[in-house]
XYZ file of C-alpha atoms in Angstrom:
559
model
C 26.778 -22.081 -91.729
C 27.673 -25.181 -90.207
C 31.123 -27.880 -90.656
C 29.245 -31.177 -91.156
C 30.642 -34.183 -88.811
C 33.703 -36.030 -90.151
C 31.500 -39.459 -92.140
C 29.669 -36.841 -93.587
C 32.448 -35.144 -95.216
C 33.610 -38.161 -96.820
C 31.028 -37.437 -100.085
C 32.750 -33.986 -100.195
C 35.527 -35.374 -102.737
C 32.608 -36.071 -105.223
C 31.665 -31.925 -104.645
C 35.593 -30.875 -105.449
C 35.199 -33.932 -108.352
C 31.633 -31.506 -109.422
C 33.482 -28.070 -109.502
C 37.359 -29.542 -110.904
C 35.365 -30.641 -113.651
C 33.271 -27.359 -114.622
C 29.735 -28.142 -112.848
C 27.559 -26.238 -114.806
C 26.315 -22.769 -113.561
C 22.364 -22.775 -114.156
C 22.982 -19.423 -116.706
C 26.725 -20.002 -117.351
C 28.035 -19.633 -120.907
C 31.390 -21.780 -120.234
C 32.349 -24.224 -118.288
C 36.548 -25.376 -117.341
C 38.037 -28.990 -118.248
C 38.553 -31.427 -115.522
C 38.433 -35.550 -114.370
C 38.229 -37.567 -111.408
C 39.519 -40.998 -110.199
C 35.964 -42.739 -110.775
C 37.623 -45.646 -107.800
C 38.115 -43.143 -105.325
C 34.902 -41.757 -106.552
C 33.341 -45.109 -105.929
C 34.853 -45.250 -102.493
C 33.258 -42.307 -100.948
C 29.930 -42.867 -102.613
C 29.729 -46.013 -100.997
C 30.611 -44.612 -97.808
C 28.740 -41.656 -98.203
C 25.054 -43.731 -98.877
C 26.082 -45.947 -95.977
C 25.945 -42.846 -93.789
C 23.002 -41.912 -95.551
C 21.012 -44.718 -94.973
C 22.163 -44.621 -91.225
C 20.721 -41.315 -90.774
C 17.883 -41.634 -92.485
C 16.745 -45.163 -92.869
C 16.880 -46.391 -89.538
C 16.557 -43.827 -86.704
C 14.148 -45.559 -83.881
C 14.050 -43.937 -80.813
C 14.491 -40.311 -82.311
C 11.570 -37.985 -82.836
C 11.536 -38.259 -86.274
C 11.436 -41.932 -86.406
C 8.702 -42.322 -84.080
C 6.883 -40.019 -85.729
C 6.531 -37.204 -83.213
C 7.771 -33.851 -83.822
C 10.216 -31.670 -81.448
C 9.425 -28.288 -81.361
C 11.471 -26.664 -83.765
C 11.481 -23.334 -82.013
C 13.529 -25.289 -79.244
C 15.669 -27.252 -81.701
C 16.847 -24.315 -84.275
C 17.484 -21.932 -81.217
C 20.379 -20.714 -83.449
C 18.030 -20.265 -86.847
C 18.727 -21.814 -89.773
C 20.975 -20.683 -93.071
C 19.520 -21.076 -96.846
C 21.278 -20.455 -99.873
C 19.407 -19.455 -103.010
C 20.045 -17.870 -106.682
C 18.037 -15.439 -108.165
C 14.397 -17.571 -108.464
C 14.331 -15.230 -104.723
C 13.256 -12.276 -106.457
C 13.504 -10.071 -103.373
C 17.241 -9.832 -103.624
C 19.549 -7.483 -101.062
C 18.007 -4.132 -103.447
C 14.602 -5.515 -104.052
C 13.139 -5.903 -100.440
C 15.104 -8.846 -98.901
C 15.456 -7.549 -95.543
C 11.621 -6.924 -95.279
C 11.434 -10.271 -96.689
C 13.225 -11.904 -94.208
C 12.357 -10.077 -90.878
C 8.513 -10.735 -92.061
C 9.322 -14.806 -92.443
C 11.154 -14.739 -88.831
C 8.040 -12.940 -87.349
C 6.052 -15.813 -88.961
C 7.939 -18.342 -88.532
C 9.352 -17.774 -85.190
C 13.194 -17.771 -85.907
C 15.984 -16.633 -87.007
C 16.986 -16.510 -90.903
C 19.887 -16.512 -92.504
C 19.689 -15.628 -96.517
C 23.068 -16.214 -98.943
C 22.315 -15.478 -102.171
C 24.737 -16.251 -104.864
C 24.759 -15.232 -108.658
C 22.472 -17.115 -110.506
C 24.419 -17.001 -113.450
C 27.341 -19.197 -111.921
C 25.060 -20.729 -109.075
C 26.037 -24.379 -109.583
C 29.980 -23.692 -109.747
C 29.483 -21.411 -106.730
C 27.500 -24.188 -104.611
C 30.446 -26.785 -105.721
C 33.223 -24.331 -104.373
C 31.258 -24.021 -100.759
C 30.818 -27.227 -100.565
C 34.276 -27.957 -101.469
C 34.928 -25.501 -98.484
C 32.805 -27.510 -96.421
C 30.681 -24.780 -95.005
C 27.163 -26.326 -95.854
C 23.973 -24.425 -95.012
C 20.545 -25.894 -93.596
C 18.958 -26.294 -96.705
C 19.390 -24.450 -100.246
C 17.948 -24.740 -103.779
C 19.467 -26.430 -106.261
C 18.007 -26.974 -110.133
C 17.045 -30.570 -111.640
C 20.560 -31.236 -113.185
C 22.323 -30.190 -109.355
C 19.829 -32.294 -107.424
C 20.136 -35.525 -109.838
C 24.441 -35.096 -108.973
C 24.335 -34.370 -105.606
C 21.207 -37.501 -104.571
C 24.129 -39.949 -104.643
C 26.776 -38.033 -102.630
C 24.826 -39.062 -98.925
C 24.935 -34.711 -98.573
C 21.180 -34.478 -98.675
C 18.604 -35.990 -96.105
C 16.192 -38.102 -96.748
C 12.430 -36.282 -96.122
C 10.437 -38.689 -98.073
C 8.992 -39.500 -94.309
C 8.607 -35.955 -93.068
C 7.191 -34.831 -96.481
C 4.570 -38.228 -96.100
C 3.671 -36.078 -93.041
C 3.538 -32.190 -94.048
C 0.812 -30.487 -92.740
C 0.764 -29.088 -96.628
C -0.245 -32.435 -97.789
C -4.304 -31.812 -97.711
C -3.604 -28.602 -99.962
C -1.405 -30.921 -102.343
C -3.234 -30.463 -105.986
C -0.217 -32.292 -107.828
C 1.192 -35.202 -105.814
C 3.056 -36.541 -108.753
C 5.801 -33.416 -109.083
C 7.520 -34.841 -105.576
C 6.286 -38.194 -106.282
C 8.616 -39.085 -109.004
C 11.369 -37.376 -107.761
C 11.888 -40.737 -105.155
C 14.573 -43.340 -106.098
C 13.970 -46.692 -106.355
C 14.478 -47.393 -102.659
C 11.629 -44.618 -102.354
C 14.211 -41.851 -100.907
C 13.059 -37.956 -101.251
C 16.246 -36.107 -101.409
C 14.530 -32.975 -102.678
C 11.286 -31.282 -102.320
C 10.121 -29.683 -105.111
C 7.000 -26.816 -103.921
C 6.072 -26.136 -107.996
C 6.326 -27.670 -111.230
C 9.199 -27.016 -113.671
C 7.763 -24.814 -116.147
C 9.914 -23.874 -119.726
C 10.582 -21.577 -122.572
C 8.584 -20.301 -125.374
C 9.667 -18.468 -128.400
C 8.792 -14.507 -128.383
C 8.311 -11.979 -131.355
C 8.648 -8.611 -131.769
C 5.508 -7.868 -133.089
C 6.585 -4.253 -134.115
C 9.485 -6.217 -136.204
C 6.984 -9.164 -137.789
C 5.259 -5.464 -138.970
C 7.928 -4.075 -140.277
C 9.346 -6.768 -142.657
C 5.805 -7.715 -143.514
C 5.181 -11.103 -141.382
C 1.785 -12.896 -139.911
C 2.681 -14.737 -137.013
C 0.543 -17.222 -138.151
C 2.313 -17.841 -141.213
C 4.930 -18.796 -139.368
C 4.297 -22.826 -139.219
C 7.951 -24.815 -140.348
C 11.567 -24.400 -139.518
C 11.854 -22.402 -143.463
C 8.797 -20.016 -142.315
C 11.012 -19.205 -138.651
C 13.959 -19.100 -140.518
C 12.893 -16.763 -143.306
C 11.347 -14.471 -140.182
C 14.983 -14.668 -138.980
C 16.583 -13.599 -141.870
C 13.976 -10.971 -142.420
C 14.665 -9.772 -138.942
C 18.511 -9.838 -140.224
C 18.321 -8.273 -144.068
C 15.549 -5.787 -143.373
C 15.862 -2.598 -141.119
C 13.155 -3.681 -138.149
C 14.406 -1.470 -135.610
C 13.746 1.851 -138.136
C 17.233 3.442 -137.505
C 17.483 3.202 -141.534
C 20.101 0.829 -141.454
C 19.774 -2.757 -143.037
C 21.738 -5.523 -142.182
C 22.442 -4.542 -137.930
C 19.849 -6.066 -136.338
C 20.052 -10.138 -135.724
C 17.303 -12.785 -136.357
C 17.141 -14.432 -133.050
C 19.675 -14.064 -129.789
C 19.395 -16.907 -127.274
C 21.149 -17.794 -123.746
C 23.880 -20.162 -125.536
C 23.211 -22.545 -128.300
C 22.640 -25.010 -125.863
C 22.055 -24.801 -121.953
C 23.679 -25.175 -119.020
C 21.608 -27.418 -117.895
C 18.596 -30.310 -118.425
C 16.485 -29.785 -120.749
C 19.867 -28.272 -123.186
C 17.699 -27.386 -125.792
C 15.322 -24.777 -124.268
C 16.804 -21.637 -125.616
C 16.904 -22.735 -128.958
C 13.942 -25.309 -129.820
C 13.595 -24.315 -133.345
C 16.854 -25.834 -134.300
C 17.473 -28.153 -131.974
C 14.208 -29.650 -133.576
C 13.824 -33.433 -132.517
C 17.841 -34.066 -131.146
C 18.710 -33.878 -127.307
C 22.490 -33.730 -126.830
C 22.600 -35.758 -123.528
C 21.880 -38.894 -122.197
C 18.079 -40.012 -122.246
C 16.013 -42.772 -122.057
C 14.327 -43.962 -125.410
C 10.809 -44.927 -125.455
C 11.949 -49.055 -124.854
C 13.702 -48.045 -121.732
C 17.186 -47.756 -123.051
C 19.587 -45.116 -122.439
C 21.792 -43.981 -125.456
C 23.929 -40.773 -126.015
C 21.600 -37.923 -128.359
C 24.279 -35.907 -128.412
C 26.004 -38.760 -131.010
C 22.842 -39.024 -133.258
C 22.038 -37.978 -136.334
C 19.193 -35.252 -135.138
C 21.962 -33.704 -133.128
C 24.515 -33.224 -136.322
C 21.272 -32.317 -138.677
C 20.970 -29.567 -135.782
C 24.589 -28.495 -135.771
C 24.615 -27.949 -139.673
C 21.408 -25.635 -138.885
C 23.082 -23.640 -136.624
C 25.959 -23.616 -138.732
C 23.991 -21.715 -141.949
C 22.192 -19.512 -139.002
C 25.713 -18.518 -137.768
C 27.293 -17.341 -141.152
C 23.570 -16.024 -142.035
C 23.699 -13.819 -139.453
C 20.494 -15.282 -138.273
C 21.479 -15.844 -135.111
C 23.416 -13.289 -132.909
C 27.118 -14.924 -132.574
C 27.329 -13.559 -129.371
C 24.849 -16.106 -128.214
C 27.811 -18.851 -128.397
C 28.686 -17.832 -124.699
C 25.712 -14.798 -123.707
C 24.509 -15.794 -119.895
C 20.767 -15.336 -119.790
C 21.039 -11.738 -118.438
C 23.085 -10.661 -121.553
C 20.603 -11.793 -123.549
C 17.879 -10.447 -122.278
C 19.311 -7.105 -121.582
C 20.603 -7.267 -125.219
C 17.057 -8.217 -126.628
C 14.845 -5.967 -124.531
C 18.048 -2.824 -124.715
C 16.838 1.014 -125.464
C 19.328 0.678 -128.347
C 17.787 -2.114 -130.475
C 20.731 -2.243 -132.785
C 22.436 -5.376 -132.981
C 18.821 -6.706 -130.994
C 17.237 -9.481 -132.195
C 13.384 -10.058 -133.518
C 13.342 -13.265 -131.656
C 14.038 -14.555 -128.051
C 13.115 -18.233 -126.579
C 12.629 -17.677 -122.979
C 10.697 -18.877 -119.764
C 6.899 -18.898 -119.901
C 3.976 -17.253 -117.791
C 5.671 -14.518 -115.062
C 8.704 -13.532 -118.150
C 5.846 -12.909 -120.644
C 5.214 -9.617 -118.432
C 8.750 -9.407 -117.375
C 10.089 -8.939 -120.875
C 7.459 -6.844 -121.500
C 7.871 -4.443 -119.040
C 11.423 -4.151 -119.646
C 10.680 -2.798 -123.154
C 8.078 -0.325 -121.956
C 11.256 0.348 -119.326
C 13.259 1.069 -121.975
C 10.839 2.799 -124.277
C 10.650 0.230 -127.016
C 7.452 -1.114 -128.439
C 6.631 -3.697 -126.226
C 4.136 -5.748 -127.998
C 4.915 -9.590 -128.166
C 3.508 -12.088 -129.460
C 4.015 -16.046 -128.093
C 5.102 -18.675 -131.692
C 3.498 -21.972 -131.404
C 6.011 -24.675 -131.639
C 6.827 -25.090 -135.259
C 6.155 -28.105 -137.423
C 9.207 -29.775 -136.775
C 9.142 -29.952 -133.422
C 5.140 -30.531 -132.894
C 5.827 -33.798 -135.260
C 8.650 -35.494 -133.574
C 8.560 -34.059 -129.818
C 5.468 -32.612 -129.324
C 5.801 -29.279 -128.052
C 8.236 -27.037 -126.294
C 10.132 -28.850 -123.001
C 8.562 -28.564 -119.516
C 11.969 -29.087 -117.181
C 12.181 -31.142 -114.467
C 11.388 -29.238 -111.373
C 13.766 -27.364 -109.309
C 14.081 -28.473 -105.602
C 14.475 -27.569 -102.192
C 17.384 -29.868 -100.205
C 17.858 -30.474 -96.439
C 21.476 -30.833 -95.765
C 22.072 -33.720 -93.689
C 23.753 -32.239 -90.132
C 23.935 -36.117 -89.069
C 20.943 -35.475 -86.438
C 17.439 -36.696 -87.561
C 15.242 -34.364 -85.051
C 17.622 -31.323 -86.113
C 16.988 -32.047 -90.048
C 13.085 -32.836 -89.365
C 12.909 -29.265 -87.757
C 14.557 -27.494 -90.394
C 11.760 -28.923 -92.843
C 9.150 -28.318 -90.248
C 10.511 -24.685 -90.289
C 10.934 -23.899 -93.649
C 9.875 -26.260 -96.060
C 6.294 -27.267 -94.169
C 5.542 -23.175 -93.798
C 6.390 -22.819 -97.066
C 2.757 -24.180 -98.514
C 1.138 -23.014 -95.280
C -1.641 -21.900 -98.046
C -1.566 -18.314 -95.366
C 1.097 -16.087 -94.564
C 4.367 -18.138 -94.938
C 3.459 -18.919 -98.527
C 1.969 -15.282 -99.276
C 5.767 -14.184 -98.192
C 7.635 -16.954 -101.156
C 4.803 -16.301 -103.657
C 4.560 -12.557 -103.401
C 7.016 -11.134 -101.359
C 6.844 -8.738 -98.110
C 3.470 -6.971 -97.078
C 3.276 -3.037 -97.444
C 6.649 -3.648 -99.384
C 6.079 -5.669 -102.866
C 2.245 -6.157 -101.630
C -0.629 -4.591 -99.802
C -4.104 -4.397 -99.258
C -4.244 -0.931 -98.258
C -6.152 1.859 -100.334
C -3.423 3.156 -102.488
C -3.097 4.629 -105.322
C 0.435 5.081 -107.259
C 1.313 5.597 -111.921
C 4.431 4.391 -113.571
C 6.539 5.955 -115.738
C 4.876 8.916 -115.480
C 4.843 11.457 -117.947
C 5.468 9.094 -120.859
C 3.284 7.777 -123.613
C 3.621 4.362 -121.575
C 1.912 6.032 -118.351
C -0.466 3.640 -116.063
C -2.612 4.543 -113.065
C -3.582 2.128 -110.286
C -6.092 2.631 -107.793
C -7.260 0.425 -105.299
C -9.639 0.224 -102.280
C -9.140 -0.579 -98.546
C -8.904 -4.560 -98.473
C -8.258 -5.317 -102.200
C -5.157 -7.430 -102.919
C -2.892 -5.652 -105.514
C 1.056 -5.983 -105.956
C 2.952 -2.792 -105.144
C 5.382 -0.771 -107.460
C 9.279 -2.591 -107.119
C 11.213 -1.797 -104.176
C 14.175 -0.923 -106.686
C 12.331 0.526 -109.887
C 9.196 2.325 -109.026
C 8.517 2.075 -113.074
C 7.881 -1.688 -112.794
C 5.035 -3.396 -110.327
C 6.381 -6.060 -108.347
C 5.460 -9.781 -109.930
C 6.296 -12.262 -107.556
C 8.479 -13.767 -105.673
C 10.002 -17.540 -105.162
C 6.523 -19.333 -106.111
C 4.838 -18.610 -109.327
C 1.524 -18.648 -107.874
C 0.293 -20.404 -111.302
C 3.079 -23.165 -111.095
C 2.699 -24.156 -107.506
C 1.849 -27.487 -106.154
C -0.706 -26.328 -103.326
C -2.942 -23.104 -103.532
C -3.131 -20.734 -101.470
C -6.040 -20.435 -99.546
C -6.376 -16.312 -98.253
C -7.446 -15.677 -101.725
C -4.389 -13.545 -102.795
C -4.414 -14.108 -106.571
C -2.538 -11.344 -108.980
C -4.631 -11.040 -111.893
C -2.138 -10.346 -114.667
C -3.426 -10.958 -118.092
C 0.257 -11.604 -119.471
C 1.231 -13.528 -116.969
C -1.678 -15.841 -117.101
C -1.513 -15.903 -121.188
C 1.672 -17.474 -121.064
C 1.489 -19.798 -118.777
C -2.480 -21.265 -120.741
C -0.077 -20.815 -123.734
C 2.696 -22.677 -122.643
C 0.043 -25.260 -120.841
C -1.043 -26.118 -124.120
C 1.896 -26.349 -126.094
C 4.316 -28.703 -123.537
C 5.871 -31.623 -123.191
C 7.462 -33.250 -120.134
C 11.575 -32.488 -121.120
C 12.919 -36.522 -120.878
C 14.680 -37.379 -117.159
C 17.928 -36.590 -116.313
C 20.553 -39.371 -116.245
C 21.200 -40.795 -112.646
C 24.868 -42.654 -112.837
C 28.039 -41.848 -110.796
C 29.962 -42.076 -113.974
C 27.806 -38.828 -115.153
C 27.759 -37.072 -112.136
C 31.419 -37.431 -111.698
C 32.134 -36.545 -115.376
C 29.423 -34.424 -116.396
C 31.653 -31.145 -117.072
C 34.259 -32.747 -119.240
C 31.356 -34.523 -120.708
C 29.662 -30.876 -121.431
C 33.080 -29.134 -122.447
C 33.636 -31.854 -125.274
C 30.148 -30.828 -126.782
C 31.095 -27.075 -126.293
C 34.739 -27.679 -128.342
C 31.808 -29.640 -131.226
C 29.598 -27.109 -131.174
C 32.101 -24.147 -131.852
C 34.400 -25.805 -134.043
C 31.025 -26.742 -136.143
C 28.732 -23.735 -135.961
C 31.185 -20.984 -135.771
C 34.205 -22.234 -136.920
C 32.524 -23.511 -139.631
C 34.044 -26.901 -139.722
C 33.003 -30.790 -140.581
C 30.381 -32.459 -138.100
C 31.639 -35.805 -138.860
C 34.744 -34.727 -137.894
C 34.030 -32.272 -134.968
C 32.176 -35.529 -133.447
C 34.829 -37.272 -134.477
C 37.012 -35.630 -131.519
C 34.003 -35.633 -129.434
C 33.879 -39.464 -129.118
C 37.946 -39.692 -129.064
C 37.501 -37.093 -126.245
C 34.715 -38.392 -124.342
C 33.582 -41.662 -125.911
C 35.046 -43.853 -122.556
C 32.916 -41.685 -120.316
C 30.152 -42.161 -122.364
C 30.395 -45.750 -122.833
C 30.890 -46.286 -118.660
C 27.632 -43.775 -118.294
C 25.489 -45.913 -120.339
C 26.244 -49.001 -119.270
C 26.196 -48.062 -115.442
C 22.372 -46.858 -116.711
C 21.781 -49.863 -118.431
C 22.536 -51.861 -116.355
C-alpha cells in the first residue's frame, strides 16, 4: 500500500481522532472512551477539503478533466491494493486466491486483497489509516463513509462515475445519486442497495410451545412467544427454563440504522441523531420512545427473554449461538439480514443437524404503525483513496469499480465468485451431507449455470459472493441467475415489509465525537437494562456526559 503525499496527510489527525475515540467496528460489541480538540479538528478539515477540492474540482489539462481516459493497464503498472471485511465471501479458506488470479486475468492487472475482521473492521481501518499506509480503494459501511467524506481522504468520482461504461445497465440511479453532497461530490460508489434485517422463528419451537406465526401481530403476542421460548422446553432436552426467547447482535448496533437487531423493542425510537419529518435534526436517543424502549428491554433482561449475553455478542456469536448443534441456552428468535442469510441460517442448522425450518415475522403492530416496516440501511460503498494524482485515481475506478458492473465476467467474479471453483457450467453432479436424513443430490447438464459445493465445507453450496445478485444496481447480462427459493423469499419478503432507515448525520462535531457519543449510550443502556437501574437517571448521566457534544452536533446540522 501506498504513503499518501504530505497535504494529504494533514486529514489523518481526524482518522487517529476516529479510532482514540472507539470508531465503531461494523459487528463490534464495545467500543473504548476517547475526545478530540474539535479546533485542531477544524484546522485539518479545512485544509484537508482545500486539497480535496484541488484534486478533484479543478484538474484541466489532466486526462480526467478533459474527459479522456489513460489506459489504466499503463497507469497501474504496479496493480492496485483493496481492503475489504467479510461482505468478500471468498475469504483466504473459501477460494480467494482463485478469486483473485481470475479478476487479474480479466482485468489485466495485478491485485492486491487485505482482508480484515469484519467484526472490528471500522477500528481496524482507523488504526491503518492512523499508520498512514492507505490502499487504492476499500469498502467502508454507511456510518464509515458519512465520517471519513469530510476528511479530503477520499476522491471525488462523481465525474468518472457520470461516465462509467456501467451507466446504460444502471436500473437504480437514485442509490449513488443521493449519496452526493450538496456541492454534488461522489465520495463513494455504492454497486447495490443497502438491504436489512428481518426477524426469524424457529418454527420447530413456535410447534413446540403451541404458537401460529400468524398470531403473532403486537409487541405482547412477540413477547409472550419469547417467554414461551424461555418457560417452555423448545429444544426437547426435557429441561424448562434453558433455552432464551430471542438472542440478537447487541441491544443496539454498531452502526446506522442502531436498531436493526432488535426492531421489536426498539419499536418507534432511534437512539441517534436524525432528521424529523420538518427538516430538523434532534437527538432520539434523548426521547421518550428511546426510554419507553429501555424499560422494555429492561423486563426482557430480568425475564430472561432475551439472552444477556446479547449486551456485547458480535454478530458471529450470535449466530453461531442461535444456529449451534447444542440448542441449549439457543434462542427461538433471531433478527438478522434478509434474502442471501434466509438460506445461510438455514443451512447452518441442517449443518448442524437441527431442524432447520424458519419462518420470516412480519413487522409487528408497533412498529408497522409508527415506522412502517423493518429498516433498509443506507448502502455500503466503495471509496477511491485520493493518491493526489487525478489520471492515477480515474484508473483505479476504471479498473475496479467500472469492471465491477461489467454485466459479463468481472461482475460474474463479485456476484458469484471464481469459475470451476464456487461456480460452473460444466455437467456435474455432486450430494451434501451425505448419508444423513438432510441428504441432497444435484445434477446438472453441460452449459447450465449452477453454484458449486463451498470451497471450505463441501456440506454447504456456495451462495454468492460480494454482490447479492438480487440487491444490485445493474443486472447482469450473461444470464447467470441462482435460483434459490430462500434466498429469493426473503428478499420479496423483506421488499415488502421496508422502510428506508433515516440518513446518517453529516457534522464534524459527530464524526469527531461519535465514539464517546456511542460509549455514553452503552454506560445508559447497561446501567438500565441489566443493571436494572432508573432511566431518568441513567439519561441523566448521559446528557451530563455527552449533552455538549450533542448540543454542538445539532446545531452544526441545523445550521
Amino acid at each position: 500500500m501506498k504513503k499518501k503525499a504530505l497535504s494529504l496527510l494533514l486529514a489523518s489527525t481526524m482518522v487517529v481522532s476516529l479510532t482514540a475515540c472507539g470508531g465503531k467496528g461494523d459487528d463490534a460489541g464495545t467500543t473504548t472512551g476517547g475526545t478530540t480538540d474539535n479546533s485542531a479538528a477544524s484546522n485539518t478539515n479545512d485544509a484537508a477539503t482545500s486539497d480535496n477540492n484541488a484534486s478533484s474540482g479543478d484538474t484541466s489539462g489532466s486526462a480526467a478533466a478533459s474527459g479522456e481516459k489513460a489506459d489504466y493497464h499503463e497507469v497501474l503498472k504496479d496493480g492496485i491494493t483493496i481492503v475489504v471485511n467479510g461482505t468478500l465471501t471468498a475469504s483466504v479458506d473459501n477460494g480467494q486466491a482463485d478469486f483473485e488470479k481470475q479478476w487479474e486475468e480479466a482485468v489485466g492487472i495485478d491485485l492486491t486483497i487485505q482482508q480484515l475482521d469484519h467484526s472490528g473492521y471500522t477500528d481496524a481501518v482507523g488504526r491503518l489509516f492512523a499508520s498512514q499506509d492507505y490502499p487504492d480503494a476499500m469498502i467502508m459501511s454507511a456510518e464509515m463513509f458519512k465520517q471519513y467524506s469530510p476528511t479530503g481522504l477520499l476522491w471525488d468520482m462523481a465525474d468518472a462515475y457520470a461516465n462509467a461504461e456501467f451507466q446504460s445497465r444502471v436500473t437504480l440511479p437514485s442509490i449513488n445519486e443521493n449519496l452526493k453532497d450538496a456541492q454534488g461530490h461522489l465520495y463513494g460508489f455504492a454497486p447495490t442497495y443497502g438491504n436489512g434485517c428481518v426477524t426469524y422463528v424457529k418454527k420447530a419451537w413456535l410447534d413446540a410451545v403451541g404458537i401460529d406465526i400468524n398470531s403473532v401481530k403486537t409487541y405482547e403476542d412477540y413477547y409472550k412467544m419469547l417467554m414461551a421460548f424461555h418457560d417452555g422446553d423448545p429444544d426437547g432436552n426435557g429441561v424448562n427454563g434453558d433455552t432464551y426467547g430471542v438472542v440478537a447482535a447487541g441491544f443496539i448496533g454498531t452502526e446506522a440504522p442502531w436498531i436493526n437487531y432488535l426492531p421489536e423493542f426498539w419499536q418507534d425510537a432511534y437512539p441517534s441523531l436524525y432528521q424529523k419529518a420538518d427538516g430538523t435534526w434532534v437527538d432520539g436517543f434523548q426521547e421518550d420512545a428511546t426510554k419507553q424502549a429501555l424499560l422494555r428491554m429492561q423486563q426482557a433482561y430480568n425475564d430472561g427473554a432475551i439472552d444477556p449475553e446479547s449486551l456485547t455478542a458480535s454478530t458471529k456469536i450470535a449466530r453461531e449461538k442461535w444456529f449451534s448443534n447444542d440448542q441449549m441456552g439457543s434462542a427461538g428468535a433471531f433478527t438478522y439480514w434478509a434474502g442471501t442469510w434466509y438460506r445461510t441460517l438455514t443451512d447452518n442448522l441442517i449443518k448442524n443437524e437441527v431442524n432447520e425450518e424458519l419462518v420470516q415475522l412480519p413487522p409487528i403492530k408497533e412498529i408497522q404503525d409508527t415506522v412502517g416496516g423493518y429498516l433498509n440501511r443506507e448502502a455500503p460503498v466503495w471509496v477511491i483513496i485520493d493518491q493526489g494524482d487525478p489520471v492515477h485515481n480515474q484508473a483505479v475506478f476504471d479498473a475496479l469499480l467500472d469492471t465491477m458492473l461489467d454485466g459479463d465476467k468481472v461482475q460474474t467474479l463479485w456476484v458469484y465468485g471464481a469459475e470451476d471453483v464456487h461456480w460452473s457450467t460444466k455437467a456435474e453432479e455432486f450430494t451434501t451431507n451425505a448419508g444423513t436424513d438432510k441428504e441432497k443430490s444435484y445434477s446438472y447438464a453441460d452449459g447450465e449455470f449452477h453454484l458449486k459445493p463451498s470451497p471450505n465445507d463441501p456440506n454447504t453450496v456456495w451462495k454468492k459472493n460480494h454482490l447479492d445478485p438480487a440487491l444490485t444496481i445493474a443486472q447482469l447480462t450473461n444470464g447467470f441467475t441462482d435460483n434459490d427459493e430462500l434466498a429469493a423469499a426473503g428478499n420479496k419478503f423483506f421488499t415488502e415489509n421496508c422502510v428506508d432507515a433515516p440518513a446518517s448525520p453529516v457534522s464534524e462535531t459527530f464524526t469527531n465525537e461519535s465514539g464517546t457519543i456511542h460509549d455514553a449510550i452503552m454506560t445508559c443502556l447497561t446501567d438500565v437494562v441489566t443493571k436494572n437501574g432508573d432511566v431518568d437517571a441513567a439519561m441523566q448521566t448521559y446528557v451530563d456526559t455527552v449533552g455538549p457534544i450533542i448540543d454542538q452536533c445539532l446545531a452544526e446540522l441545523n445550521q
